[in-house]
Coordinates of C-alpha atoms in Angstrom, one line a residue:
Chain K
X1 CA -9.8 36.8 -12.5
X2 CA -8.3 38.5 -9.2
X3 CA -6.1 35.7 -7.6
X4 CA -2.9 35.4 -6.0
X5 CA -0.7 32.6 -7.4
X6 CA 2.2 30.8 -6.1
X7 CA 4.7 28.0 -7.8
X8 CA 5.3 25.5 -7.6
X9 CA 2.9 24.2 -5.4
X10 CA 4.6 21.1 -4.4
X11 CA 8.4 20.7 -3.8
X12 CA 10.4 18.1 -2.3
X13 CA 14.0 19.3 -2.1
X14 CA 17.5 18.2 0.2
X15 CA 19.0 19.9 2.9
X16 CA 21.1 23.0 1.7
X17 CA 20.0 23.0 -1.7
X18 CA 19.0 26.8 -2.7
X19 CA 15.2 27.6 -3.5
X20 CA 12.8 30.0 -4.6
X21 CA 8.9 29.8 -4.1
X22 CA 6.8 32.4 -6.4
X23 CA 4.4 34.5 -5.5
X24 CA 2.4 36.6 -8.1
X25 CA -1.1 38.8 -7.7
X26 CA -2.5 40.7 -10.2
X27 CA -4.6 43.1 -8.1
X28 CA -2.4 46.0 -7.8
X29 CA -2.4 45.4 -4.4
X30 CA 0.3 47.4 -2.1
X31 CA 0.6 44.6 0.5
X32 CA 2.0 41.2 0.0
X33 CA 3.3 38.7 3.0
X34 CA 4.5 35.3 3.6
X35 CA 2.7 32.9 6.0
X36 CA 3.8 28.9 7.0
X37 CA 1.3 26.9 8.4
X38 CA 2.4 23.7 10.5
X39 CA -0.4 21.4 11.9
X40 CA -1.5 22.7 15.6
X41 CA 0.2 26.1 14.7
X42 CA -2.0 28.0 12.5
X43 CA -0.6 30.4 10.6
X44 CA 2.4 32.1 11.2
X45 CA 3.8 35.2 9.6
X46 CA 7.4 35.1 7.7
X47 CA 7.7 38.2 6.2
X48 CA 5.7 41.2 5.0
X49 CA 6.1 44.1 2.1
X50 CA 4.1 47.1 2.5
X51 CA 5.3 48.1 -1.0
X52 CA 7.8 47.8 -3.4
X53 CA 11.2 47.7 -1.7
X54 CA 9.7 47.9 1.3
X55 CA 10.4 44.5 3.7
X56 CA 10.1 43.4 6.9
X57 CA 10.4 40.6 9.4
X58 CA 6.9 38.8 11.0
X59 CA 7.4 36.1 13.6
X60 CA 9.5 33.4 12.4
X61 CA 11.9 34.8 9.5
X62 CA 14.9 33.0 10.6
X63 CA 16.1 30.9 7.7
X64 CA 14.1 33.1 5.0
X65 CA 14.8 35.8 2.5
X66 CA 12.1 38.0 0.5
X67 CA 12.4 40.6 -1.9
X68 CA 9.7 43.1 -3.4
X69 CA 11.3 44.6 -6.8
X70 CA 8.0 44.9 -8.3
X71 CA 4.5 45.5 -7.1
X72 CA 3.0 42.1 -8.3
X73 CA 5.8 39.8 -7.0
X74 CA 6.8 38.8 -4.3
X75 CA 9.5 35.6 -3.9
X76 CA 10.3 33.8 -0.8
X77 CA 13.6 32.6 -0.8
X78 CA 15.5 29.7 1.3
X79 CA 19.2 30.0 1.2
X80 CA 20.3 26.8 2.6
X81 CA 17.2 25.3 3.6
X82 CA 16.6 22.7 6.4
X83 CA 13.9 19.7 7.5
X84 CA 12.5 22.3 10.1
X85 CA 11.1 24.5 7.2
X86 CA 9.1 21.7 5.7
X87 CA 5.8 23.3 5.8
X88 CA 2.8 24.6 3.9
X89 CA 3.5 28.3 2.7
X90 CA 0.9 30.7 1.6
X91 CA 1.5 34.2 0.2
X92 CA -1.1 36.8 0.4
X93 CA -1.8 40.1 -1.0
X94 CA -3.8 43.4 0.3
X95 CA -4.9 46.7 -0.7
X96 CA -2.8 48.0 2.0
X97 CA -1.3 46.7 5.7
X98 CA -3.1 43.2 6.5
X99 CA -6.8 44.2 5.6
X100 CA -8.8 41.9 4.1
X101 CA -6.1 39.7 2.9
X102 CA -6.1 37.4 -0.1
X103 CA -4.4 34.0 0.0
X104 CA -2.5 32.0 -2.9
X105 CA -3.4 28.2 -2.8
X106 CA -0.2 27.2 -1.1
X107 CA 2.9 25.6 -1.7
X108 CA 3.8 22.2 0.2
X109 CA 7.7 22.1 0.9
X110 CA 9.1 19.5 1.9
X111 CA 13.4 19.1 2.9
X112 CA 15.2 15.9 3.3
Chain I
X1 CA 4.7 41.4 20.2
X2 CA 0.7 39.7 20.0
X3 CA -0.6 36.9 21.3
X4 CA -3.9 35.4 19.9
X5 CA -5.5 31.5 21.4
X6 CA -7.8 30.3 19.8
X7 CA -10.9 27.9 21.2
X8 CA -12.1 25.4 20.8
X9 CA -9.2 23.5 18.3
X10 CA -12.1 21.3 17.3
X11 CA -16.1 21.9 17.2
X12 CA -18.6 19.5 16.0
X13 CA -22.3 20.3 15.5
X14 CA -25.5 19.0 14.1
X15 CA -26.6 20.3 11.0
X16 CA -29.3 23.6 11.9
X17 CA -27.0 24.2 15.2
X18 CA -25.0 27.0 16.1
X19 CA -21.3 27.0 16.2
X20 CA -19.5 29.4 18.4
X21 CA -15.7 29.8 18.3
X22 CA -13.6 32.2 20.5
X23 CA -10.4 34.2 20.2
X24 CA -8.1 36.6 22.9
X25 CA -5.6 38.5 22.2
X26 CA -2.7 40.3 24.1
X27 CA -1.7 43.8 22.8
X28 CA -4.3 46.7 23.4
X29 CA -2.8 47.9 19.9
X30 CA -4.7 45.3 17.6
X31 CA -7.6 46.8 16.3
X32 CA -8.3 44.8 13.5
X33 CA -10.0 41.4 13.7
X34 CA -10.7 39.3 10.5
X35 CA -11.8 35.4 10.4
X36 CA -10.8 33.2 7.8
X37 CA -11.9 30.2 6.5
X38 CA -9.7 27.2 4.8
X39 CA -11.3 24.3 2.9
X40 CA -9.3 21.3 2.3
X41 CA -6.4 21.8 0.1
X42 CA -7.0 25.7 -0.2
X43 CA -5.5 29.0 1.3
X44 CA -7.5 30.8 3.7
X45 CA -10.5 33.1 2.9
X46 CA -12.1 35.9 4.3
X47 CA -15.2 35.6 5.8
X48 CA -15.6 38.4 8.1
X49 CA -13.9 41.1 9.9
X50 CA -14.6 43.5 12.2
X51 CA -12.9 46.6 13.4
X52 CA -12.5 47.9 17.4
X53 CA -14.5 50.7 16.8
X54 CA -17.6 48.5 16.8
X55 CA -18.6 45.4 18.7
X56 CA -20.6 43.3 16.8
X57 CA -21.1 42.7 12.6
X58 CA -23.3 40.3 10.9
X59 CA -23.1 39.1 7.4
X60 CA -26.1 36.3 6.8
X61 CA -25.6 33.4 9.0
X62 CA -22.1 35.1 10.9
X63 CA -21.6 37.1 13.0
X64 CA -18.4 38.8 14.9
X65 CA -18.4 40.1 18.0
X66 CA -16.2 41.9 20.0
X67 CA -15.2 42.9 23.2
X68 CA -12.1 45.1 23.5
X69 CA -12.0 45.4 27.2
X70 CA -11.6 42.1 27.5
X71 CA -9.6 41.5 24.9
X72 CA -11.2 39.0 23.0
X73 CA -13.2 38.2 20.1
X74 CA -16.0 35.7 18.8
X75 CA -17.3 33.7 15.3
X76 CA -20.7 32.8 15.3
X77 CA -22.2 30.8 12.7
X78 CA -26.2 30.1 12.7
X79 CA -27.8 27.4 11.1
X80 CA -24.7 25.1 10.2
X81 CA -24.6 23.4 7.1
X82 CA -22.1 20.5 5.6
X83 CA -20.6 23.2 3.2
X84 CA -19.4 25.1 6.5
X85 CA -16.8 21.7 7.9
X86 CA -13.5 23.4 7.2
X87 CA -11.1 25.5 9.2
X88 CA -11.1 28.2 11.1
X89 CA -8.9 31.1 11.9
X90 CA -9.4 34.5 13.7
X91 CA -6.2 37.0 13.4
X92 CA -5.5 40.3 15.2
X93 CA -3.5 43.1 14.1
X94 CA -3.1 47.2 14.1
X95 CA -5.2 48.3 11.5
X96 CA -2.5 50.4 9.7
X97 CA 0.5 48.0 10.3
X98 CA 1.8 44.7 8.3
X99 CA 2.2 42.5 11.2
X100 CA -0.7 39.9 11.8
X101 CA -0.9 37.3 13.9
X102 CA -3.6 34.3 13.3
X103 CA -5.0 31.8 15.9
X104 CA -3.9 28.3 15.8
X105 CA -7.3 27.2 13.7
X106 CA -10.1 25.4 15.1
X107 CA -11.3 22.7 12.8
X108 CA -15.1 22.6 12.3
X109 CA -17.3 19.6 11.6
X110 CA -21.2 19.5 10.6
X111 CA -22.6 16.7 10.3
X112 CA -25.6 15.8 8.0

């Protein structure tokens, strides 16, 4: 089955503490970005991979690292991370660029 | 960088209405415009896009249109039915870049 998955998908962690959300396709898709999505916000892009170690930043990548070492994976990473990134992330994966993107079922963060 | 609002932030309709929901956005260099739609406790799915090289697509009960003079963009859904209450989001971006930026979501409701 085509899908995009992401773990965990729930997390409760502390301020500064050093974590690392999944995120896995198995399309062979070139594409892969982050997204968080805060209530009255939508969604809003973190960062985005057009291939394999290939980055960059979207809108809000402050506080966020990625990586893209392989085609199927792509981690998000928070360094030290703080109450204002408790959020709802999704990952998603494309073909190519942002066509037709496919979204993971989210992970729900949340920092104390 | 783009800018996309997104109207109305909550629709409710009558089962066998229409529902109409209506996105701008900002940079002349967008040319790619898909909708997604999130259930409860899910990631976004695609429903329908459409590309600036056309100005209006249908797919069963939904339509896209567009308007690139004016910069803006529109959902249509016929005949509403319960299994269509869930979220909305329309997104603009360059069709051969990674950045893409989503409306803030307008939250449907059909009631029985």
């Amino acid at each position: 089955e085509a899908q995009v998955t992401q773990n965990p998908r729930y997390l409760i962690t502390v301020t500064g503490k050093k974590l690392t959300v999944t995120c896995s396709q198995n399309m062979n898709h070139e594409y892969m970005s982050w997204y968080r999505q805060d209530p009255g916000l939508g969604l809003r892009q973190i960062y985005y991979s057009m291939n394999v170690e290939v980055t960059d930043k979207g809108d809000v990548p402050e506080g966020y690292k990625v990586s893209r070492k392989e085609k199927r994976n792509f981690p998000l990473i928070l360094e030290s991370p703080s109450p204002n990134q408790t959020s709802l992330y999704f990952c998603a994966s494309s073909v190519r660029t942002a066509f037709e993107q496919y979204f993971g079922p989210g992970t729900r963060l949340t920092v104390t | 960088g783009e800018n996309v609002e997104q109207h109305p932030s909550t629709l409710s309709v009558q089962e066998g209405d229409s529902a109409v929901i209506k996105c701008t956005y900002s940079d002349s260099a967008s040319n790619y415009f898909p909708w997604y739609k999130q259930e409860l406790g899910k990631g976004p799915q695609l429903i329908i896009d459409i590309r600036s090289n056309v100005g209006e697509k249908k797919d069963q009960r939904i339509a896209v249109t567009l308007n690139k003079t004016a910069k803006h963009f529109s959902l249509h859904i016929t005949e509403t039915q319960p299994e269509d209450s869930a979220v909305y989001f329309c997104a603009a971006s360059p069709y051969n870049a990674g950045k893409s930026t989503f409306g803030d979501g307008t939250t449907l409701t059909v009631k029985p």
